[in-house]
Amino acid sequence: MNEMHYQLDLLKAMNQKLTERERMYHVVCDSAVGASLYYSFERNQITTLGQWRDYFTFELHESKDFSLLLDAVDESDSPALRDVLFLEKTGQSTATAECRLKGTKTWLDFRVNVYYGEDGRPVDKVINISNITKFRIQNEELTYLAYYDGLTGLFNRNYFVRLLSEYVRNASEKNCVVSVMMIDLDDFHKINDGQGMVLGDELVQQFGCCLKEICEANDVIGCHLHTDVYLVAIYDPSGNRTMEKLHKEIQRRTHRPFKLSTGQELPVTFSAGVAEYPEAAHSAIELINCAEIMVFKSKAMGKNNIQYFNTLVLEEFLRTAELESKLKEAVFNHSFQMYYQPQYFTESRKLRGMEALIRWRDGNDSMISPSIFIPIAEKNGAIIPIGKWVVEQSVMQYARWRKCYGYPFVMSVNISALQYSSDDFVDSVMDVLRKYEVNPSEIELEITETILIEDFQTVYEKLKLLRNYGIRISLDDFGTGFSSLSYLKRLPIDTLKIDKSFIDTVLTDSATRVITDAIINMVKALGFESIAEGVEDKRQYEYLRTAGCDVIQGYLFGKPLSEDEVETLLASVR
Ligand code: C2E
Ligand code: MG
Ligand code: MG
């Protein structure tokens, strides 16, 4: 009897434990974030749990109802779902499928687990379903960003380079051509700086979208490289798919001004450079670099045009780039030297002055001409420290010679346009004069006409200021630039230097003679002093003397001299 009671109590206790467990499982399943489905193979029965109703409007009861799930997802995802829903057919235990619910933007993840009995037959199947819409959208955005440029919808740099590398690889196997064009909007910085980055971006976007349409219509690839720079590539160009045609099409489509959201209309032109595999380079990056060099050339030739790859241009670019980097080192190491070329009064043949001319001896002890490196220094800004050094060096040297030989003359120093544009130019020159106690009237600054053409008013004010301090101003290389005699009278100058190109042909060309005579007479009438540059020949000298030119500078009377040679000269003058 006791034994029976005991068995009964045990059964009760076990039953109670079971209902507690069942309850626990229900609560856990119902509060889970997703939905679950349990299928018993033995009973051919489906039980749905959790948030089933959040995703589906139907219930599933037995195996054939799985087809309702297949109908509920997007057609393209249904084969993948079928594979996992009937996973037992493969003998696998676990698999997943990501499917979009038909007609919605909701993405569901189906994670299936099949449990097998000892005999290997499937017993239970559990399918956990979760909403992964947020994750999918983020993923799609990331995927988009991996290939496309957010601003223009064109390919981004990385993806474009990948595609271009494939083009080049294929072209090398099939012996064909790949053409790359770089496009750079003209004067974009003026728009960006002047009108603000927001409008700048809008322009980049509009141009990019237009380019995208053209690329898609012509079956070529395009990319937004950075700021206002784009790239286009054509695999195996022929017929209508050539860069020339594409360039024309882009010009045609971007011909009209771009209308910005402010209502403002902006006309835009662009410069383009083209390089082709295998002529220009053998890799995607090198091709892009070559196209960029051609863009530089295109800009240097006046913008709004297209330049095709050319070995000579590439060589010139590489030479300049090498010089540029050497020049930076030279500025750092002070590898410059000043030479001085004497100038003589034509009549008396007495020393009038010296022109300070910079010399650069590079590492191999070869001389690089200032006509080559000064323009580079002007472009990359190195002219500012170089120019400061030249002024200080020449004034200091003059002060020493003046003291040593007691012989006053004029020290002429060449000044570049960029030096004038720095705010402290006048002050810095005056500081140097004070430092070395040099009389301003013994220093002459040489300017070229191009300076005046670029920014007349600013330069004009500075020249007036310098002249008020007593510094002499000389107009160098007259006749090579604008050369308008009419604006001469407005200039605050003391001296005009007639360019060597006139002197070279003054004896052989009657037209040059007429102009040279006119210049000398005009200079005299305006009360300036005239200097003839590059006088090499005695007959040239005789002619200039008769014509009334005041001063002669040239190899005939003296080449540019080193400091030691100048000292010998000054000692002999004394
Ligand atoms: P520039 O100012 O017109 O200087 C005259 C140039 O003609 C000098 O060349 C001089 O050596 C050369 N020259 C003078 N007489 C004769 C001659 O009879 N025959 C020939 N064939 N040449 C003659 P350099 O020294 O090579 O200078 C070239 C240019 O570089 C200068 O032309 C000037 O524009 C620029 N430059 C030179 N030194 C400086 C400098 O310190 N600063 C700046 N900003 N520019 C400089
Ligand atoms: Mg000069
Ligand atoms: Mg000159």
Coordinates of C-alpha atoms and ligand atoms in Angstrom, one line a residue:
M1 CA 0.0 0.0 0.0
N2 CA 2.8 2.4 1.0
E3 CA 4.6 1.4 -2.1
M4 CA 1.5 2.4 -4.2
H5 CA 1.2 5.8 -2.5
Y6 CA 4.8 6.4 -3.1
Q7 CA 4.5 5.7 -6.8
L8 CA 1.5 7.9 -7.1
D9 CA 3.2 10.8 -5.4
L10 CA 6.2 10.4 -7.6
L11 CA 4.0 10.5 -10.8
K12 CA 2.2 13.6 -9.5
A13 CA 5.5 15.3 -8.8
M14 CA 6.8 14.4 -12.3
N15 CA 3.6 15.7 -14.0
Q16 CA 3.9 19.0 -12.1
K17 CA 7.5 19.3 -13.2
L18 CA 6.5 18.6 -16.8
T19 CA 3.8 21.3 -16.9
E20 CA 6.2 23.8 -15.4
R21 CA 8.8 23.0 -18.1
E22 CA 6.2 23.3 -20.8
R23 CA 5.1 26.6 -19.4
M24 CA 8.6 27.8 -19.3
Y25 CA 9.2 26.8 -23.0
H26 CA 6.0 28.6 -24.1
V27 CA 6.9 31.8 -22.2
V28 CA 10.4 31.8 -23.6
C29 CA 9.2 31.2 -27.2
D30 CA 6.4 33.8 -27.0
S31 CA 8.7 36.5 -25.7
A32 CA 11.4 35.7 -28.3
V33 CA 12.0 38.5 -30.9
G34 CA 11.4 36.3 -34.0
A35 CA 9.0 33.6 -34.9
S36 CA 9.6 29.8 -34.7
L37 CA 8.1 26.8 -36.2
Y38 CA 8.3 23.2 -35.0
Y39 CA 7.6 20.2 -37.2
S40 CA 7.2 16.7 -36.0
F41 CA 8.0 14.2 -38.8
E42 CA 6.3 11.3 -36.9
R43 CA 3.0 13.2 -36.4
N44 CA 3.3 15.3 -39.6
Q45 CA 2.4 18.2 -37.5
I46 CA 3.5 21.9 -37.5
T47 CA 3.4 24.1 -34.4
T48 CA 4.1 27.8 -34.8
L49 CA 5.5 29.8 -31.9
G50 CA 6.7 33.3 -31.0
Q51 CA 5.8 36.3 -33.2
W52 CA 4.5 34.3 -36.1
R53 CA 1.6 36.6 -36.7
D54 CA 3.9 39.6 -37.1
Y55 CA 5.2 38.1 -40.3
F56 CA 2.4 35.8 -41.7
T57 CA -1.3 36.0 -42.0
F58 CA -1.7 32.2 -42.3
E59 CA -1.1 29.2 -40.1
L60 CA 0.7 26.0 -41.0
H61 CA -0.5 22.7 -39.8
E62 CA 1.2 19.9 -41.8
S63 CA 4.0 19.3 -44.2
K64 CA 2.2 20.3 -47.4
D65 CA 1.5 23.8 -45.8
F66 CA 5.2 24.6 -46.2
S67 CA 4.3 25.6 -49.8
L68 CA 2.4 28.6 -48.3
L69 CA 5.8 29.8 -47.0
L70 CA 7.3 29.4 -50.4
D71 CA 4.5 31.5 -51.9
A72 CA 4.9 34.2 -49.3
V73 CA 8.5 35.1 -50.3
D74 CA 9.8 36.9 -53.4
E75 CA 9.9 34.5 -56.4
S76 CA 13.6 35.0 -56.8
D77 CA 14.2 33.8 -53.2
S78 CA 11.8 30.9 -53.3
P79 CA 14.3 28.2 -54.6
A80 CA 16.8 29.0 -51.8
L81 CA 14.0 28.8 -49.3
R82 CA 12.8 25.5 -50.7
D83 CA 16.2 24.0 -50.2
V84 CA 16.3 24.9 -46.5
L85 CA 12.7 24.1 -45.8
F86 CA 13.2 20.5 -46.9
L87 CA 16.8 20.3 -45.6
E88 CA 16.3 16.6 -44.5
K89 CA 16.4 15.6 -48.2
T90 CA 20.1 16.4 -48.2
G91 CA 20.8 14.8 -44.8
Q92 CA 22.2 18.0 -43.5
S93 CA 21.4 19.4 -40.0
T94 CA 21.4 23.1 -40.4
A95 CA 21.1 25.8 -43.1
T96 CA 19.9 29.3 -43.6
A97 CA 18.2 31.4 -46.3
E98 CA 17.6 35.1 -46.5
C99 CA 14.3 36.0 -48.4
R100 CA 12.3 39.1 -49.0
L101 CA 8.6 38.9 -48.2
K102 CA 6.6 39.2 -51.5
G103 CA 5.6 42.8 -52.3
T104 CA 7.3 44.3 -49.2
K105 CA 10.7 45.6 -48.2
T106 CA 10.9 43.2 -45.3
W107 CA 13.8 40.7 -45.3
L108 CA 13.5 37.5 -43.2
D109 CA 16.2 35.1 -42.2
F110 CA 15.1 31.4 -42.1
R111 CA 17.4 29.3 -39.9
V112 CA 16.6 25.6 -40.1
N113 CA 17.7 22.8 -37.8
V114 CA 16.8 19.1 -38.4
Y115 CA 17.3 16.5 -35.7
Y116 CA 17.8 12.9 -36.7
G117 CA 17.0 9.7 -34.7
E118 CA 19.5 6.9 -34.1
D119 CA 18.4 5.2 -37.2
G120 CA 19.3 8.3 -39.2
R121 CA 15.7 9.2 -40.0
P122 CA 14.6 12.9 -39.4
V123 CA 12.5 13.3 -36.2
D124 CA 12.1 17.0 -35.5
K125 CA 12.6 20.2 -37.6
V126 CA 12.8 23.7 -36.0
I127 CA 12.8 26.9 -38.2
N128 CA 13.7 30.2 -36.5
I129 CA 12.6 33.2 -38.5
S130 CA 14.0 36.7 -37.8
N131 CA 13.6 40.1 -39.3
I132 CA 16.9 41.3 -40.9
T133 CA 15.5 44.2 -42.9
K134 CA 17.7 46.8 -41.0
F135 CA 20.8 44.8 -41.5
R136 CA 20.1 44.2 -45.2
I137 CA 19.5 47.9 -45.8
Q138 CA 22.8 48.8 -44.1
N139 CA 24.5 46.1 -46.0
E140 CA 23.1 47.4 -49.3
E141 CA 24.2 50.9 -48.5
L142 CA 27.7 49.7 -47.6
T143 CA 27.8 47.7 -50.9
Y144 CA 26.7 50.8 -52.8
L145 CA 29.4 52.8 -51.2
A146 CA 32.0 50.1 -52.0
Y147 CA 31.3 50.6 -55.7
Y148 CA 29.8 54.0 -56.2
D149 CA 30.5 57.7 -55.4
G150 CA 27.8 59.0 -53.2
L151 CA 27.7 62.5 -54.8
T152 CA 27.5 61.6 -58.5
G153 CA 26.4 58.0 -58.8
L154 CA 29.5 57.3 -60.9
F155 CA 31.8 54.5 -59.9
N156 CA 34.2 55.4 -57.1
R157 CA 38.0 55.5 -57.4
N158 CA 38.7 52.0 -56.0
Y159 CA 36.1 50.2 -58.1
F160 CA 37.0 52.1 -61.2
V161 CA 40.7 51.2 -60.8
R162 CA 39.7 47.5 -60.3
L163 CA 37.6 47.6 -63.5
L164 CA 40.4 49.4 -65.4
S165 CA 42.9 46.8 -64.2
E166 CA 40.7 44.1 -65.6
Y167 CA 40.4 46.0 -68.9
V168 CA 44.2 46.2 -69.1
R169 CA 44.6 42.5 -68.2
N170 CA 42.1 41.5 -70.9
A171 CA 43.6 43.9 -73.4
S172 CA 47.0 42.4 -72.9
E173 CA 45.7 38.9 -73.6
K174 CA 43.6 40.0 -76.6
N175 CA 46.0 42.6 -78.0
C176 CA 43.7 45.5 -77.9
V177 CA 43.6 49.1 -76.7
V178 CA 42.2 50.7 -73.5
S179 CA 41.7 54.4 -73.5
V180 CA 41.5 56.6 -70.4
M181 CA 40.4 60.2 -70.2
M182 CA 40.8 62.4 -67.2
I183 CA 38.4 65.4 -67.0
D184 CA 39.1 68.4 -64.8
L185 CA 36.8 71.3 -64.5
D186 CA 38.4 74.7 -65.4
D187 CA 38.8 77.3 -62.6
F188 CA 36.8 75.1 -60.2
H189 CA 38.7 76.5 -57.2
K190 CA 37.4 80.0 -58.1
I191 CA 33.8 78.7 -57.8
N192 CA 34.6 76.7 -54.7
D193 CA 36.4 79.5 -52.9
G194 CA 34.3 82.3 -54.2
Q195 CA 30.8 80.8 -53.9
G196 CA 31.3 78.2 -51.2
M197 CA 31.8 74.5 -51.0
V198 CA 28.1 73.7 -51.1
L199 CA 27.6 75.2 -54.5
G200 CA 30.9 73.7 -55.6
D201 CA 29.6 70.3 -54.6
E202 CA 26.4 70.9 -56.4
L203 CA 28.3 71.7 -59.6
V204 CA 30.4 68.6 -59.2
Q205 CA 27.3 66.6 -58.7
Q206 CA 25.5 68.0 -61.7
F207 CA 28.5 67.6 -64.0
G208 CA 29.0 64.0 -62.6
C209 CA 25.3 63.0 -63.2
C210 CA 25.5 64.3 -66.7
L211 CA 28.7 62.3 -67.3
K212 CA 27.1 59.2 -65.8
E213 CA 24.3 59.4 -68.3
I214 CA 26.7 59.8 -71.2
C215 CA 28.8 56.9 -69.9
E216 CA 25.8 54.6 -69.6
A217 CA 24.4 55.6 -73.0
N218 CA 27.8 54.9 -74.7
D219 CA 28.6 51.7 -72.7
V220 CA 31.8 53.1 -71.1
I221 CA 32.8 53.3 -67.5
G222 CA 33.2 56.6 -65.6
C223 CA 34.3 57.6 -62.1
H224 CA 34.4 60.6 -59.9
L225 CA 38.0 60.6 -58.8
H226 CA 38.0 63.5 -56.3
T227 CA 36.8 67.1 -56.1
D228 CA 36.3 68.3 -59.7
V229 CA 38.1 65.4 -61.4
Y230 CA 36.5 62.5 -63.3
L231 CA 37.8 59.6 -65.3
V232 CA 36.3 57.7 -68.2
A233 CA 37.6 54.5 -69.7
I234 CA 36.9 52.7 -73.0
Y235 CA 37.8 49.1 -73.7
D236 CA 38.8 48.5 -77.3
P237 CA 37.7 51.9 -78.6
S238 CA 36.3 52.0 -82.2
G239 CA 33.5 53.5 -84.2
N240 CA 31.4 55.7 -82.0
R241 CA 33.1 54.5 -78.9
T242 CA 36.3 56.7 -79.1
M243 CA 37.5 59.3 -76.7
E244 CA 37.3 62.0 -79.4
K245 CA 33.6 61.3 -79.9
L246 CA 33.0 61.0 -76.2
H247 CA 34.8 64.3 -75.5
K248 CA 32.7 66.0 -78.2
E249 CA 29.5 64.5 -76.6
I250 CA 30.5 65.7 -73.1
Q251 CA 31.3 69.2 -74.5
R252 CA 27.9 69.2 -76.3
R253 CA 26.0 68.1 -73.2
T254 CA 27.8 70.5 -70.8
H255 CA 27.8 73.4 -73.2
R256 CA 24.9 75.2 -71.5
P257 CA 25.4 76.8 -68.1
F258 CA 24.6 74.6 -65.1
K259 CA 21.6 75.8 -63.1
L260 CA 22.2 75.6 -59.4
S261 CA 19.6 75.4 -56.6
T262 CA 20.1 79.1 -55.8
G263 CA 18.9 79.9 -59.3
Q264 CA 22.3 80.9 -60.4
E265 CA 23.6 79.8 -63.8
L266 CA 27.2 78.8 -64.0
P267 CA 29.0 78.2 -67.4
V268 CA 31.5 75.4 -67.1
T269 CA 34.4 74.3 -69.3
F270 CA 36.7 71.5 -68.7
S271 CA 40.2 70.3 -69.6
A272 CA 40.8 66.7 -70.7
G273 CA 43.8 64.4 -71.0
V274 CA 43.9 61.0 -72.7
A275 CA 46.3 58.1 -72.4
E276 CA 46.0 54.7 -73.9
Y277 CA 47.2 51.2 -73.1
P278 CA 49.7 50.0 -74.4
E279 CA 51.2 53.2 -75.8
A280 CA 51.4 55.3 -72.7
A281 CA 51.5 52.7 -69.8
H282 CA 50.9 49.1 -68.8
S283 CA 48.9 49.4 -65.6
A284 CA 45.7 51.1 -64.5
I285 CA 47.4 53.5 -62.1
E286 CA 50.1 54.5 -64.6
L287 CA 47.5 55.1 -67.3
I288 CA 45.6 57.4 -64.9
N289 CA 48.9 59.2 -64.1
C290 CA 49.6 59.7 -67.8
A291 CA 46.1 61.1 -68.4
E292 CA 46.6 63.5 -65.5
I293 CA 49.9 64.8 -67.0
M294 CA 48.0 65.4 -70.2
V295 CA 45.4 67.3 -68.2
F296 CA 48.2 69.6 -66.9
K297 CA 49.3 70.1 -70.4
S298 CA 45.8 70.9 -71.5
K299 CA 45.5 73.5 -68.7
A300 CA 48.8 75.0 -69.6
M301 CA 47.7 75.4 -73.2
G302 CA 44.8 77.6 -72.2
K303 CA 42.2 75.2 -70.7
N304 CA 38.9 74.0 -72.3
N305 CA 40.6 71.5 -74.6
I306 CA 41.8 68.0 -74.9
Q307 CA 45.4 66.7 -75.1
Y308 CA 46.4 63.2 -76.2
F309 CA 49.4 61.3 -74.8
N310 CA 52.7 62.3 -76.2
T311 CA 56.1 61.0 -75.1
L312 CA 57.7 64.4 -75.3
V313 CA 55.2 65.9 -73.0
L314 CA 55.7 63.1 -70.5
E315 CA 59.5 63.5 -70.6
E316 CA 59.2 67.2 -70.1
F317 CA 56.9 66.6 -67.2
L318 CA 59.2 64.1 -65.6
R319 CA 62.2 66.5 -66.0
T320 CA 60.2 69.3 -64.4
A321 CA 59.1 67.0 -61.5
E322 CA 62.7 65.9 -60.9
L323 CA 63.8 69.5 -61.0
E324 CA 61.0 70.5 -58.6
S325 CA 62.1 68.0 -56.0
K326 CA 65.8 68.9 -56.4
L327 CA 64.8 72.6 -56.1
K328 CA 63.2 72.0 -52.8
E329 CA 66.4 70.4 -51.5
A330 CA 68.4 73.3 -53.0
V331 CA 66.2 75.8 -51.1
F332 CA 66.8 73.8 -47.9
N333 CA 70.5 73.4 -48.4
H334 CA 71.1 77.0 -49.8
S335 CA 72.8 75.6 -52.9
F336 CA 72.5 78.9 -54.8
Q337 CA 75.2 81.4 -55.7
M338 CA 74.9 85.0 -57.0
Y339 CA 76.7 86.2 -60.1
Y340 CA 76.9 89.8 -61.1
Q341 CA 76.9 91.2 -64.6
P342 CA 78.4 94.7 -65.0
Q343 CA 76.5 97.5 -66.9
Y344 CA 78.3 100.4 -68.4
F345 CA 77.4 103.9 -69.5
T346 CA 77.4 103.9 -73.3
E347 CA 79.3 107.1 -73.7
S348 CA 81.8 107.2 -70.8
R349 CA 82.1 103.4 -70.6
K350 CA 82.1 103.9 -66.9
L351 CA 80.6 101.2 -64.6
R352 CA 76.9 102.1 -64.0
G353 CA 75.9 99.0 -62.0
M354 CA 75.6 95.3 -61.7
E355 CA 72.7 93.0 -62.3
A356 CA 72.5 90.2 -59.7
L357 CA 71.8 86.9 -61.4
I358 CA 71.2 83.7 -59.5
R359 CA 73.1 80.5 -60.2
W360 CA 72.2 77.0 -59.1
R361 CA 74.8 74.3 -59.0
D362 CA 73.0 71.0 -58.5
G363 CA 74.5 67.9 -56.9
N364 CA 76.4 66.8 -60.0
D365 CA 78.1 70.2 -60.1
S366 CA 76.3 71.1 -63.3
M367 CA 74.7 74.5 -63.6
I368 CA 71.0 74.8 -64.0
S369 CA 70.0 78.0 -65.8
P370 CA 67.6 80.4 -63.9
S371 CA 65.5 80.6 -67.1
I372 CA 64.7 76.9 -66.4
F373 CA 64.3 76.8 -62.6
I374 CA 62.9 80.3 -61.9
P375 CA 59.6 79.5 -63.7
I376 CA 59.4 76.2 -61.8
A377 CA 60.0 78.0 -58.5
E378 CA 57.4 80.6 -59.5
K379 CA 54.9 77.8 -60.0
N380 CA 55.5 75.9 -56.8
G381 CA 56.1 78.9 -54.5
A382 CA 59.8 78.2 -53.9
I383 CA 60.5 81.6 -55.4
I384 CA 59.4 83.3 -52.1
P385 CA 62.3 81.9 -50.0
I386 CA 64.7 82.0 -53.0
G387 CA 63.7 85.7 -53.8
K388 CA 64.2 86.7 -50.2
W389 CA 67.6 85.1 -50.2
V390 CA 68.5 86.9 -53.5
V391 CA 67.6 90.3 -52.1
E392 CA 69.5 89.8 -48.8
Q393 CA 72.5 88.3 -50.5
S394 CA 72.8 91.1 -53.2
V395 CA 72.2 93.9 -50.7
M396 CA 74.7 92.5 -48.2
Q397 CA 77.3 92.0 -51.0
Y398 CA 76.7 95.5 -52.3
A399 CA 77.2 97.0 -48.8
R400 CA 80.5 95.1 -48.4
W401 CA 81.8 96.2 -51.8
R402 CA 80.6 99.8 -51.3
K403 CA 82.5 99.9 -48.0
C404 CA 85.6 98.1 -49.3
Y405 CA 86.0 99.9 -52.6
G406 CA 84.2 103.2 -51.8
Y407 CA 82.7 103.1 -55.3
P408 CA 78.9 103.6 -55.5
F409 CA 77.0 101.9 -58.3
V410 CA 73.5 100.5 -58.8
M411 CA 72.8 96.9 -57.7
S412 CA 69.9 95.5 -59.8
V413 CA 67.9 92.7 -58.4
N414 CA 65.3 90.6 -60.4
I415 CA 62.0 90.3 -58.7
S416 CA 59.2 87.8 -59.6
A417 CA 55.5 88.4 -59.7
L418 CA 54.8 86.2 -56.8
Q419 CA 57.2 88.2 -54.6
Y420 CA 55.2 91.3 -55.2
S421 CA 52.0 89.6 -54.2
S422 CA 53.3 88.8 -50.7
D423 CA 51.9 91.4 -48.3
D424 CA 55.2 92.1 -46.6
F425 CA 57.3 92.5 -49.7
V426 CA 58.0 96.2 -49.4
D427 CA 58.7 96.0 -45.7
S428 CA 61.0 93.1 -46.1
V429 CA 63.1 94.9 -48.8
M430 CA 63.3 98.0 -46.6
D431 CA 64.3 95.9 -43.6
V432 CA 67.2 94.4 -45.5
L433 CA 68.4 97.9 -46.7
R434 CA 68.3 99.2 -43.1
K435 CA 70.1 96.1 -41.8
Y436 CA 73.0 96.6 -44.2
E437 CA 72.8 100.4 -44.1
V438 CA 72.4 100.7 -47.9
N439 CA 71.1 103.9 -49.6
P440 CA 67.8 102.9 -51.4
S441 CA 68.9 104.9 -54.4
E442 CA 71.7 102.4 -55.0
I443 CA 69.3 99.5 -55.3
E444 CA 67.2 98.8 -58.3
L445 CA 64.4 96.2 -58.6
E446 CA 63.8 94.7 -62.0
I447 CA 60.2 93.8 -62.9
T448 CA 58.8 92.2 -66.0
E449 CA 55.8 93.3 -68.0
T450 CA 53.8 90.2 -67.2
I451 CA 53.7 91.3 -63.6
L452 CA 51.9 94.4 -64.6
I453 CA 49.5 92.7 -66.9
E454 CA 48.4 90.2 -64.2
D455 CA 47.7 92.6 -61.4
F456 CA 48.4 96.2 -62.4
Q457 CA 46.8 98.0 -59.5
T458 CA 48.5 96.1 -56.6
V459 CA 51.9 96.1 -58.3
Y460 CA 51.5 99.8 -59.2
E461 CA 50.8 100.7 -55.5
K462 CA 53.8 98.8 -54.3
L463 CA 56.1 100.2 -56.9
K464 CA 55.0 103.7 -56.0
L465 CA 55.7 103.0 -52.3
L466 CA 59.2 101.6 -53.1
R467 CA 60.0 104.6 -55.3
N468 CA 58.9 106.9 -52.5
Y469 CA 61.5 105.3 -50.3
G470 CA 64.0 106.1 -53.1
I471 CA 64.5 102.6 -54.6
R472 CA 64.9 102.5 -58.4
I473 CA 62.6 100.5 -60.5
S474 CA 63.5 99.0 -63.9
L475 CA 61.3 97.4 -66.5
D476 CA 63.0 94.2 -67.7
D477 CA 62.8 92.4 -71.0
F478 CA 60.9 95.2 -72.6
G479 CA 59.5 94.1 -76.0
T480 CA 58.8 90.5 -75.1
G481 CA 55.4 90.9 -73.6
F482 CA 52.6 93.4 -73.9
S483 CA 55.0 96.2 -74.9
S484 CA 52.6 99.0 -75.1
L485 CA 54.4 102.3 -75.2
S486 CA 51.3 104.1 -74.3
Y487 CA 51.1 102.7 -70.7
L488 CA 54.8 103.4 -70.1
K489 CA 54.1 107.0 -69.0
R490 CA 51.8 105.8 -66.2
L491 CA 54.4 103.5 -64.7
P492 CA 56.5 104.6 -61.7
I493 CA 59.8 103.4 -63.3
D494 CA 63.3 104.8 -63.7
T495 CA 64.8 102.5 -66.2
L496 CA 63.7 100.4 -69.2
K497 CA 65.7 97.4 -70.4
I498 CA 65.4 96.7 -74.1
D499 CA 65.3 92.9 -74.5
K500 CA 68.2 91.0 -76.1
S501 CA 65.9 89.8 -78.9
F502 CA 65.9 93.3 -80.3
I503 CA 69.6 93.7 -80.0
D504 CA 70.2 90.4 -81.7
T505 CA 68.6 91.6 -85.0
V506 CA 69.0 95.3 -84.8
L507 CA 71.8 95.3 -87.4
T508 CA 70.2 92.9 -89.8
D509 CA 66.5 93.7 -89.6
S510 CA 65.3 97.2 -90.6
A511 CA 62.0 96.8 -88.8
T512 CA 63.7 96.0 -85.5
R513 CA 65.9 99.0 -86.0
V514 CA 62.9 101.3 -86.5
I515 CA 61.3 99.9 -83.3
T516 CA 64.5 100.1 -81.3
D517 CA 65.1 103.7 -82.3
A518 CA 61.4 104.5 -81.4
I519 CA 61.8 102.9 -77.9
I520 CA 65.1 104.7 -77.2
N521 CA 63.5 108.1 -78.2
M522 CA 60.3 107.4 -76.3
V523 CA 62.3 106.4 -73.1
K524 CA 64.3 109.6 -73.4
A525 CA 61.2 111.7 -73.9
L526 CA 59.6 110.2 -70.8
G527 CA 62.8 110.9 -68.8
F528 CA 63.7 107.3 -68.2
E529 CA 67.1 105.6 -68.6
S530 CA 67.5 103.0 -71.4
I531 CA 69.6 99.8 -71.0
A532 CA 70.3 97.5 -73.9
E533 CA 70.5 93.9 -72.8
G534 CA 72.7 91.2 -74.4
V535 CA 75.1 93.3 -76.4
E536 CA 77.6 90.9 -77.8
D537 CA 79.0 92.7 -80.8
K538 CA 81.0 95.9 -81.2
R539 CA 78.8 97.0 -84.1
Q540 CA 75.7 96.6 -82.0
Y541 CA 77.4 98.8 -79.4
E542 CA 78.3 101.4 -82.0
Y543 CA 74.7 101.4 -83.3
L544 CA 73.2 101.8 -79.7
R545 CA 75.6 104.6 -78.9
T546 CA 74.6 106.5 -82.0
A547 CA 70.9 105.8 -81.3
G548 CA 71.3 107.3 -77.8
C549 CA 70.9 104.3 -75.6
D550 CA 72.2 105.2 -72.1
V551 CA 73.6 101.9 -70.8
I552 CA 75.0 98.7 -72.3
Q553 CA 74.9 95.3 -70.6
G554 CA 76.2 92.2 -72.4
Y555 CA 79.0 89.8 -73.1
L556 CA 80.8 92.4 -75.1
F557 CA 81.7 94.3 -71.9
G558 CA 81.4 91.6 -69.4
K559 CA 79.7 88.3 -68.6
P560 CA 78.1 87.6 -65.3
L561 CA 80.9 87.4 -62.8
S562 CA 81.5 85.4 -59.5
E563 CA 82.2 87.4 -56.3
D564 CA 85.9 87.0 -56.7
E565 CA 85.8 88.2 -60.3
V566 CA 83.7 91.3 -59.3
E567 CA 86.3 92.1 -56.6
T568 CA 89.1 92.0 -59.2
L569 CA 87.0 94.3 -61.4
L570 CA 86.1 96.8 -58.7
A571 CA 89.8 96.9 -57.6
S572 CA 90.8 97.8 -61.2
V573 CA 88.1 100.5 -61.4
R574 CA 89.5 102.1 -58.2
Ligands
C2E1 P1 67.3 88.7 -67.3 O1 66.9 89.4 -66.0 O2 66.8 89.4 -68.5 O3 68.9 88.6 -67.3 C1 69.6 88.7 -68.4 C2 70.0 87.4 -68.9 O4 70.7 87.5 -70.1 C3 71.0 86.7 -67.9 O5 70.8 85.3 -68.1 C4 72.3 87.0 -68.5 O6 73.4 86.1 -68.2 C5 72.0 87.0 -70.0 N1 72.9 87.8 -70.8 C6 73.4 89.0 -70.5 N2 74.2 89.4 -71.5 C7 74.2 88.5 -72.4 C8 74.8 88.4 -73.7 O7 75.5 89.3 -74.2 N3 74.5 87.3 -74.4 C9 73.7 86.3 -74.0 N4 73.5 85.2 -74.7 N5 73.1 86.4 -72.8 C10 73.4 87.5 -72.0 P2 70.6 84.4 -66.9 O8 71.5 84.7 -65.8 O9 70.7 83.0 -67.4 O10 69.2 84.7 -66.4 C11 68.0 84.4 -67.1 C12 66.8 85.0 -66.5 O11 66.5 84.4 -65.2 C13 67.0 86.5 -66.2 O12 66.8 87.2 -67.3 C14 65.9 86.7 -65.1 O13 64.7 86.8 -65.7 C15 65.9 85.3 -64.4 N6 66.7 85.5 -63.2 C16 68.0 85.4 -63.0 N7 68.4 85.6 -61.7 C17 67.2 85.8 -61.1 C18 66.8 86.1 -59.7 O14 67.7 86.2 -58.8 N8 65.5 86.3 -59.4 C19 64.6 86.2 -60.4 N9 63.3 86.4 -60.0 N10 64.8 85.9 -61.6 C20 66.1 85.8 -62.0
MG2 MG 66.9 91.1 -65.3
MG3 MG 66.2 90.9 -69.2

